[in-house]
PDB file of C-alpha atoms and ligand atoms in Angstrom:
ATOM      1  CA  MET A  83       2.128  -4.120 -20.682  1.00 91.00           C
ATOM      2  CA  TYR A  84       2.599  -2.167 -17.481  1.00 97.00           C
ATOM      3  CA  GLN A  85       5.958  -1.202 -15.997  1.00 97.00           C
ATOM      4  CA  LEU A  86       5.925  -0.531 -12.266  1.00 98.00           C
ATOM      5  CA  TYR A  87       8.779   1.319 -10.561  1.00 97.00           C
ATOM      6  CA  TYR A  88       9.095   0.202  -6.957  1.00 97.00           C
ATOM      7  CA  SER A  89      11.262   0.264  -3.845  1.00 97.00           C
ATOM      8  CA  PRO A  90      11.449  -2.942  -1.813  1.00 96.00           C
ATOM      9  CA  ASN A  91       8.784  -3.024   0.931  1.00 96.00           C
ATOM     10  CA  ALA A  92       7.430   0.381  -0.105  1.00 98.00           C
ATOM     11  CA  CYS A  93       3.817   1.330  -0.816  1.00 98.00           C
ATOM     12  CA  SER A  94       4.417   0.322  -4.444  1.00 98.00           C
ATOM     13  CA  LEU A  95       3.989  -3.281  -3.259  1.00 98.00           C
ATOM     14  CA  ALA A  96       0.241  -2.594  -3.052  1.00 98.00           C
ATOM     15  CA  THR A  97       0.202  -1.419  -6.666  1.00 98.00           C
ATOM     16  CA  GLN A  98       1.873  -4.637  -7.750  1.00 98.00           C
ATOM     17  CA  VAL A  99      -0.614  -6.759  -5.761  1.00 98.00           C
ATOM     18  CA  VAL A 100      -3.559  -4.949  -7.342  1.00 98.00           C
ATOM     19  CA  LEU A 101      -2.059  -5.401 -10.826  1.00 98.00           C
ATOM     20  CA  HIS A 102      -1.838  -9.139 -10.148  1.00 98.00           C
ATOM     21  CA  GLU A 103      -5.376  -9.224  -8.775  1.00 98.00           C
ATOM     22  CA  LEU A 104      -6.619  -7.541 -11.947  1.00 98.00           C
ATOM     23  CA  GLY A 105      -4.825 -10.099 -14.103  1.00 97.00           C
ATOM     24  CA  HIS A 106      -2.244  -7.812 -15.692  1.00 97.00           C
ATOM     25  CA  LYS A 107       1.207  -8.634 -16.891  1.00 95.00           C
ATOM     26  CA  VAL A 108       3.706  -6.251 -15.266  1.00 97.00           C
ATOM     27  CA  GLU A 109       7.410  -5.581 -15.430  1.00 96.00           C
ATOM     28  CA  ILE A 110       8.660  -4.389 -12.057  1.00 97.00           C
ATOM     29  CA  ILE A 111      11.707  -2.138 -11.937  1.00 96.00           C
ATOM     30  CA  ASP A 112      13.638  -1.334  -8.760  1.00 96.00           C
ATOM     31  CA  LYS A 113      14.032   2.438  -8.804  1.00 96.00           C
ATOM     32  CA  ARG A 114      17.454   2.152  -7.155  1.00 95.00           C
ATOM     33  CA  GLY A 115      18.792   0.828 -10.441  1.00 94.00           C
ATOM     34  CA  VAL A 116      17.351   3.658 -12.519  1.00 96.00           C
ATOM     35  CA  THR A 117      19.622   6.610 -13.188  1.00 95.00           C
ATOM     36  CA  ASN A 118      17.727   9.903 -13.226  1.00 95.00           C
ATOM     37  CA  PHE A 119      14.599   8.334 -11.710  1.00 97.00           C
ATOM     38  CA  ASN A 120      13.491  11.921 -10.996  1.00 97.00           C
ATOM     39  CA  GLU A 121      12.877  12.328 -14.707  1.00 97.00           C
ATOM     40  CA  ILE A 122      10.168   9.679 -14.318  1.00 97.00           C
ATOM     41  CA  SER A 123       8.898  10.736 -10.888  1.00 98.00           C
ATOM     42  CA  ALA A 124       9.786  14.347 -10.088  1.00 97.00           C
ATOM     43  CA  THR A 125       9.506  13.748  -6.322  1.00 98.00           C
ATOM     44  CA  GLY A 126      11.592  10.600  -6.565  1.00 97.00           C
ATOM     45  CA  ALA A 127       8.740   8.658  -4.940  1.00 98.00           C
ATOM     46  CA  VAL A 128       7.332   5.320  -5.942  1.00 98.00           C
ATOM     47  CA  PRO A 129       4.994   4.028  -7.219  1.00 98.00           C
ATOM     48  CA  ALA A 130       5.343   5.203 -10.794  1.00 98.00           C
ATOM     49  CA  LEU A 131       3.429   3.226 -13.386  1.00 98.00           C
ATOM     50  CA  LYS A 132       4.069   3.267 -17.111  1.00 98.00           C
ATOM     51  CA  ASP A 133       1.090   2.290 -19.262  1.00 97.00           C
ATOM     52  CA  ASN A 134       2.532   2.396 -22.778  1.00 94.00           C
ATOM     53  CA  ASP A 135       3.529   6.066 -23.235  1.00 93.00           C
ATOM     54  CA  ALA A 136       1.703   7.367 -20.157  1.00 97.00           C
ATOM     55  CA  VAL A 137       3.509   7.742 -16.827  1.00 97.00           C
ATOM     56  CA  LEU A 138       1.185   7.732 -13.840  1.00 98.00           C
ATOM     57  CA  LEU A 139       2.196   8.940 -10.380  1.00 98.00           C
ATOM     58  CA  GLU A 140       0.649   9.036  -6.901  1.00 98.00           C
ATOM     59  CA  GLY A 141      -0.449   5.728  -5.436  1.00 98.00           C
ATOM     60  CA  ALA A 142      -4.116   6.630  -4.966  1.00 98.00           C
ATOM     61  CA  ALA A 143      -4.495   7.992  -8.491  1.00 98.00           C
ATOM     62  CA  ILE A 144      -2.835   4.886  -9.925  1.00 98.00           C
ATOM     63  CA  MET A 145      -5.174   2.605  -7.947  1.00 98.00           C
ATOM     64  CA  ILE A 146      -8.280   4.437  -9.133  1.00 98.00           C
ATOM     65  CA  TYR A 147      -7.025   4.449 -12.738  1.00 98.00           C
ATOM     66  CA  LEU A 148      -6.497   0.675 -12.670  1.00 98.00           C
ATOM     67  CA  LEU A 149      -9.775  -0.089 -10.904  1.00 98.00           C
ATOM     68  CA  GLU A 150     -11.829   2.095 -13.250  1.00 97.00           C
ATOM     69  CA  LYS A 151     -10.518   0.347 -16.357  1.00 96.00           C
ATOM     70  CA  GLN A 152     -12.296  -2.941 -15.782  1.00 96.00           C
ATOM     71  CA  THR A 153     -14.987  -4.670 -13.807  1.00 97.00           C
ATOM     72  CA  THR A 154     -13.662  -5.969 -10.521  1.00 98.00           C
ATOM     73  CA  PRO A 155     -15.149  -6.941  -7.158  1.00 97.00           C
ATOM     74  CA  MET A 156     -12.574  -4.545  -5.687  1.00 98.00           C
ATOM     75  CA  PHE A 157     -14.484  -1.528  -7.093  1.00 98.00           C
ATOM     76  CA  SER A 158     -18.283  -1.454  -7.086  1.00 96.00           C
ATOM     77  CA  SER A 159     -20.147   0.161  -9.980  1.00 96.00           C
ATOM     78  CA  ASN A 160     -22.735   1.519  -7.530  1.00 96.00           C
ATOM     79  CA  PRO A 161     -21.965   5.265  -7.231  1.00 97.00           C
ATOM     80  CA  ILE A 162     -22.235   5.439  -3.435  1.00 97.00           C
ATOM     81  CA  GLU A 163     -20.207   2.266  -2.908  1.00 97.00           C
ATOM     82  CA  ARG A 164     -17.641   3.521  -5.404  1.00 97.00           C
ATOM     83  CA  ALA A 165     -17.403   6.851  -3.562  1.00 98.00           C
ATOM     84  CA  GLN A 166     -16.837   4.913  -0.329  1.00 97.00           C
ATOM     85  CA  ALA A 167     -14.107   2.849  -2.021  1.00 98.00           C
ATOM     86  CA  ILE A 168     -12.387   6.044  -3.207  1.00 98.00           C
ATOM     87  CA  GLU A 169     -12.735   7.581   0.268  1.00 98.00           C
ATOM     88  CA  ASP A 170     -11.104   4.456   1.703  1.00 98.00           C
ATOM     89  CA  ILE A 171      -8.238   4.596  -0.802  1.00 98.00           C
ATOM     90  CA  MET A 172      -7.656   8.228   0.178  1.00 98.00           C
ATOM     91  CA  PHE A 173      -7.815   7.313   3.884  1.00 98.00           C
ATOM     92  CA  ALA A 174      -5.086   4.752   3.293  1.00 98.00           C
ATOM     93  CA  ASN A 175      -2.940   6.862   0.985  1.00 98.00           C
ATOM     94  CA  ALA A 176      -3.390  10.339   2.446  1.00 98.00           C
ATOM     95  CA  THR A 177      -3.984   9.586   6.136  1.00 98.00           C
ATOM     96  CA  MET A 178      -2.532   6.213   7.188  1.00 98.00           C
ATOM     97  CA  HIS A 179       0.512   6.305   4.869  1.00 98.00           C
ATOM     98  CA  PRO A 180       1.626   9.803   6.009  1.00 98.00           C
ATOM     99  CA  ALA A 181       1.173   8.730   9.645  1.00 98.00           C
ATOM    100  CA  TYR A 182       3.658   5.915   8.972  1.00 98.00           C
ATOM    101  CA  SER A 183       5.918   8.281   7.017  1.00 98.00           C
ATOM    102  CA  LYS A 184       6.360  10.244  10.251  1.00 98.00           C
ATOM    103  CA  LEU A 185       7.834   7.123  11.879  1.00 97.00           C
ATOM    104  CA  PHE A 186      10.354   6.746   9.054  1.00 97.00           C
ATOM    105  CA  PHE A 187      11.188  10.466   9.223  1.00 97.00           C
ATOM    106  CA  ILE A 188      11.699  10.493  12.997  1.00 97.00           C
ATOM    107  CA  SER A 189      13.820   7.331  12.807  1.00 95.00           C
ATOM    108  CA  SER A 190      16.076   9.029  10.263  1.00 96.00           C
ATOM    109  CA  LEU A 191      16.720  12.069  12.480  1.00 97.00           C
ATOM    110  CA  ASP A 192      20.066  12.481  14.172  1.00 96.00           C
ATOM    111  CA  ILE A 193      18.658  13.461  17.569  1.00 96.00           C
ATOM    112  CA  ASP A 194      19.176  12.135  21.075  1.00 95.00           C
ATOM    113  CA  ASP A 195      17.556   8.822  21.960  1.00 95.00           C
ATOM    114  CA  THR A 196      15.097  10.208  24.506  1.00 97.00           C
ATOM    115  CA  ALA A 197      13.720  12.829  22.142  1.00 97.00           C
ATOM    116  CA  LYS A 198      13.514  10.241  19.374  1.00 97.00           C
ATOM    117  CA  LYS A 199      11.625   7.802  21.591  1.00 97.00           C
ATOM    118  CA  ILE A 200       9.122  10.474  22.623  1.00 98.00           C
ATOM    119  CA  ALA A 201       8.545  11.496  19.012  1.00 98.00           C
ATOM    120  CA  LEU A 202       8.242   7.888  17.808  1.00 98.00           C
ATOM    121  CA  ASN A 203       5.700   7.096  20.530  1.00 98.00           C
ATOM    122  CA  ALA A 204       3.652  10.181  19.647  1.00 98.00           C
ATOM    123  CA  ALA A 205       3.650   9.110  15.991  1.00 98.00           C
ATOM    124  CA  ALA A 206       2.685   5.575  17.020  1.00 98.00           C
ATOM    125  CA  ASP A 207      -0.236   6.948  19.065  1.00 98.00           C
ATOM    126  CA  SER A 208      -1.696   8.617  16.004  1.00 98.00           C
ATOM    127  CA  ILE A 209      -1.197   5.435  13.941  1.00 98.00           C
ATOM    128  CA  ASN A 210      -2.944   3.433  16.652  1.00 98.00           C
ATOM    129  CA  SER A 211      -5.919   5.779  16.592  1.00 98.00           C
ATOM    130  CA  LEU A 212      -6.175   5.219  12.821  1.00 98.00           C
ATOM    131  CA  TRP A 213      -6.012   1.428  13.198  1.00 98.00           C
ATOM    132  CA  ASN A 214      -8.767   1.764  15.779  1.00 98.00           C
ATOM    133  CA  ILE A 215     -10.914   3.502  13.158  1.00 98.00           C
ATOM    134  CA  VAL A 216     -10.217   0.554  10.847  1.00 98.00           C
ATOM    135  CA  GLU A 217     -11.220  -1.887  13.610  1.00 98.00           C
ATOM    136  CA  GLN A 218     -14.514  -0.036  14.142  1.00 98.00           C
ATOM    137  CA  ARG A 219     -15.232  -0.113  10.410  1.00 98.00           C
ATOM    138  CA  LEU A 220     -14.698  -3.877  10.433  1.00 98.00           C
ATOM    139  CA  GLN A 221     -17.363  -4.638  13.024  1.00 97.00           C
ATOM    140  CA  GLU A 222     -19.887  -5.590  10.344  1.00 95.00           C
ATOM    141  CA  ASN A 223     -17.679  -6.758   7.485  1.00 97.00           C
ATOM    142  CA  ASP A 224     -14.503  -8.759   7.120  1.00 98.00           C
ATOM    143  CA  PHE A 225     -12.966  -6.158   4.809  1.00 98.00           C
ATOM    144  CA  LEU A 226     -13.225  -2.420   4.292  1.00 98.00           C
ATOM    145  CA  GLY A 227     -14.439  -3.444   0.843  1.00 95.00           C
ATOM    146  CA  GLY A 228     -17.319  -5.376   2.449  1.00 96.00           C
ATOM    147  CA  ASP A 229     -17.576  -9.100   1.694  1.00 95.00           C
ATOM    148  CA  HIS A 230     -14.691  -8.851  -0.794  1.00 97.00           C
ATOM    149  CA  TYR A 231     -11.382  -7.187  -0.113  1.00 98.00           C
ATOM    150  CA  SER A 232     -10.670  -3.841  -1.718  1.00 98.00           C
ATOM    151  CA  ALA A 233      -7.556  -2.023  -2.898  1.00 98.00           C
ATOM    152  CA  THR A 234      -7.605  -0.263   0.478  1.00 98.00           C
ATOM    153  CA  ASP A 235      -7.424  -3.566   2.337  1.00 98.00           C
ATOM    154  CA  ILE A 236      -4.341  -4.381   0.265  1.00 98.00           C
ATOM    155  CA  MET A 237      -2.767  -0.948   0.850  1.00 98.00           C
ATOM    156  CA  LEU A 238      -3.308  -1.161   4.615  1.00 98.00           C
ATOM    157  CA  THR A 239      -1.776  -4.636   4.688  1.00 98.00           C
ATOM    158  CA  VAL A 240       1.333  -3.299   2.960  1.00 98.00           C
ATOM    159  CA  TYR A 241       1.614  -0.441   5.478  1.00 98.00           C
ATOM    160  CA  SER A 242       1.165  -2.835   8.401  1.00 98.00           C
ATOM    161  CA  ARG A 243       4.394  -4.558   7.307  1.00 98.00           C
ATOM    162  CA  TRP A 244       6.213  -1.342   8.279  1.00 97.00           C
ATOM    163  CA  ASN A 245       5.457  -1.967  11.984  1.00 96.00           C
ATOM    164  CA  GLN A 246       8.475  -4.278  12.152  1.00 94.00           C
ATOM    165  CA  PHE A 247      10.880  -1.479  11.231  1.00 94.00           C
ATOM    166  CA  HIS A 248      10.163   0.704  14.275  1.00 94.00           C
ATOM    167  CA  PRO A 249      10.627   0.186  18.045  1.00 94.00           C
ATOM    168  CA  VAL A 250       7.048   1.170  18.912  1.00 97.00           C
ATOM    169  CA  ASP A 251       3.885  -0.662  19.917  1.00 97.00           C
ATOM    170  CA  ILE A 252       1.369  -0.700  17.090  1.00 98.00           C
ATOM    171  CA  LEU A 253      -1.929  -2.005  18.417  1.00 97.00           C
ATOM    172  CA  LEU A 254      -4.199  -3.891  16.064  1.00 98.00           C
ATOM    173  CA  GLY A 255      -7.684  -5.138  16.876  1.00 98.00           C
ATOM    174  CA  GLU A 256      -8.690  -8.742  16.298  1.00 98.00           C
ATOM    175  CA  ARG A 257     -10.755  -8.067  13.178  1.00 98.00           C
ATOM    176  CA  THR A 258      -7.943  -5.960  11.755  1.00 98.00           C
ATOM    177  CA  ARG A 259      -5.437  -8.745  12.419  1.00 98.00           C
ATOM    178  CA  ASN A 260      -7.733 -11.220  10.640  1.00 98.00           C
ATOM    179  CA  LEU A 261      -7.986  -8.915   7.639  1.00 98.00           C
ATOM    180  CA  LEU A 262      -4.220  -8.428   7.454  1.00 98.00           C
ATOM    181  CA  GLU A 263      -3.597 -12.154   7.709  1.00 98.00           C
ATOM    182  CA  HIS A 264      -6.117 -12.915   4.972  1.00 98.00           C
ATOM    183  CA  ILE A 265      -4.620 -10.363   2.572  1.00 98.00           C
ATOM    184  CA  SER A 266      -1.041 -11.384   3.390  1.00 98.00           C
ATOM    185  CA  ASN A 267      -1.893 -14.949   2.415  1.00 98.00           C
ATOM    186  CA  LEU A 268      -3.349 -14.071  -0.990  1.00 98.00           C
ATOM    187  CA  ALA A 269      -1.358 -15.644  -3.816  1.00 98.00           C
ATOM    188  CA  SER A 270      -1.088 -12.192  -5.426  1.00 98.00           C
ATOM    189  CA  PHE A 271       0.424 -10.739  -2.252  1.00 98.00           C
ATOM    190  CA  GLN A 272       2.908 -13.550  -1.782  1.00 98.00           C
ATOM    191  CA  ARG A 273       3.931 -13.360  -5.428  1.00 97.00           C
ATOM    192  CA  ALA A 274       4.441  -9.600  -5.240  1.00 97.00           C
ATOM    193  CA  ILE A 275       6.758  -9.975  -2.239  1.00 97.00           C
ATOM    194  CA  ALA A 276       8.719 -12.727  -3.978  1.00 96.00           C
ATOM    195  CA  ASN A 277       8.998 -10.649  -7.154  1.00 96.00           C
ATOM    196  CA  GLU A 278      10.546  -7.741  -5.248  1.00 95.00           C
ATOM    197  CA  THR A 279      13.420  -9.930  -4.162  1.00 90.00           C
ATOM    198  CA  LYS A 280      14.242 -10.911  -7.734  1.00 84.00           C
ATOM    199  CA  GLN A 281      15.805  -8.867 -10.494  1.00 59.00           C
ATOM    200  CA  SER A 282      13.624  -6.775 -12.789  1.00 52.00           C
ATOM    201  CA  ALA A 283      11.547  -9.160 -14.835  1.00 56.00           C
ATOM    202  CA  ILE A 284       8.140  -9.614 -16.377  1.00 58.00           C
ATOM    203  CA  TYR A 285       5.640 -11.284 -14.101  1.00 57.00           C
ATOM    204  CA  GLU A 286       2.440 -12.876 -15.310  1.00 53.00           C
ATOM    205  CA  ALA A 287      -0.676 -12.236 -13.254  1.00 48.00           C
TER     206      ALA A 287
HETATM  207  N1  GSH B 198       2.227  10.817  -2.366  1.00 60.17           N
HETATM  208  C1  GSH B 198       3.030   9.736  -2.887  1.00 60.17           C
HETATM  209  C2  GSH B 198       3.971   9.301  -1.786  1.00 60.17           C
HETATM  210  C3  GSH B 198       4.567   7.955  -2.045  1.00 60.17           C
HETATM  211  C4  GSH B 198       5.700   7.680  -1.077  1.00 60.17           C
HETATM  212  O1  GSH B 198       5.852   8.305  -0.011  1.00 60.17           O
HETATM  213  N2  GSH B 198       6.501   6.702  -1.468  1.00 60.17           N
HETATM  214  C5  GSH B 198       7.655   6.371  -0.683  1.00 60.17           C
HETATM  215  C6  GSH B 198       7.735   4.868  -0.460  1.00 60.17           C
HETATM  216  S1  GSH B 198       6.388   4.231   0.479  1.00 60.17           S
HETATM  217  C7  GSH B 198       8.882   6.766  -1.432  1.00 60.17           C
HETATM  218  O2  GSH B 198       8.987   6.569  -2.617  1.00 60.17           O
HETATM  219  N3  GSH B 198       9.829   7.370  -0.707  1.00 60.17           N
HETATM  220  C8  GSH B 198      11.070   7.761  -1.296  1.00 60.17           C
HETATM  221  C9  GSH B 198      12.013   6.646  -1.492  1.00 60.17           C
HETATM  222  O3  GSH B 198      11.687   5.469  -1.197  1.00 60.17           O
HETATM  223  O4  GSH B 198      13.097   6.920  -1.980  1.00 60.17           O
HETATM  224  C10 GSH B 198       2.139   8.587  -3.341  1.00 60.17           C
HETATM  225  O5  GSH B 198       1.123   8.361  -2.681  1.00 60.17           O
HETATM  226  O6  GSH B 198       2.453   7.939  -4.344  1.00 60.17           O
END
């Protein structure tokens, strides 16, 4: 059985959703209750996934590990489509996520309000340009994964929930909003959110 270390509302929510989608049983563990979490994840970041004796780190690597282990509509076996799916996961994890991380970083700074507002708006501009790329990609398909949603669609939906934490205007196109709504309403997504509000426990897929 998998053990997933998470922080509430963090990117680890996407890992939990994908575990549910793949039909796995998972124990989720709030990292705030783990003493010496840095012995599990040297950077202190979530997600961290335990698969028996193996500890896996880095959200993108964990996604690809899980998707490669079984057949799933979230990960095509066609080499080109699979390469596109990996590119999309990296776009989410290494481009969109860090763009949002800047918002969290700026918000945490003890600087004057005007400087903070300018910095937050600049960070929001770059996030908006990334969501515009997503909107362009969605002109022919409902999901970045094509007809079926992908791990990337789930990751982006988790990041979009961070908009509410910052006093900036994040602009989402209509097709992007439809995608986010569809993913948010998945039973796996709803269950993952509910699980995070409960104490550490084992959750069936
Ligand atoms: N490169 C890492 C970064 C993950 C990351 O930034 N995680 C955030 C939450 S979204 C985190 O754990 N921040 C520290 C904290 O919450 O204490 C990955 O992709 O797994």
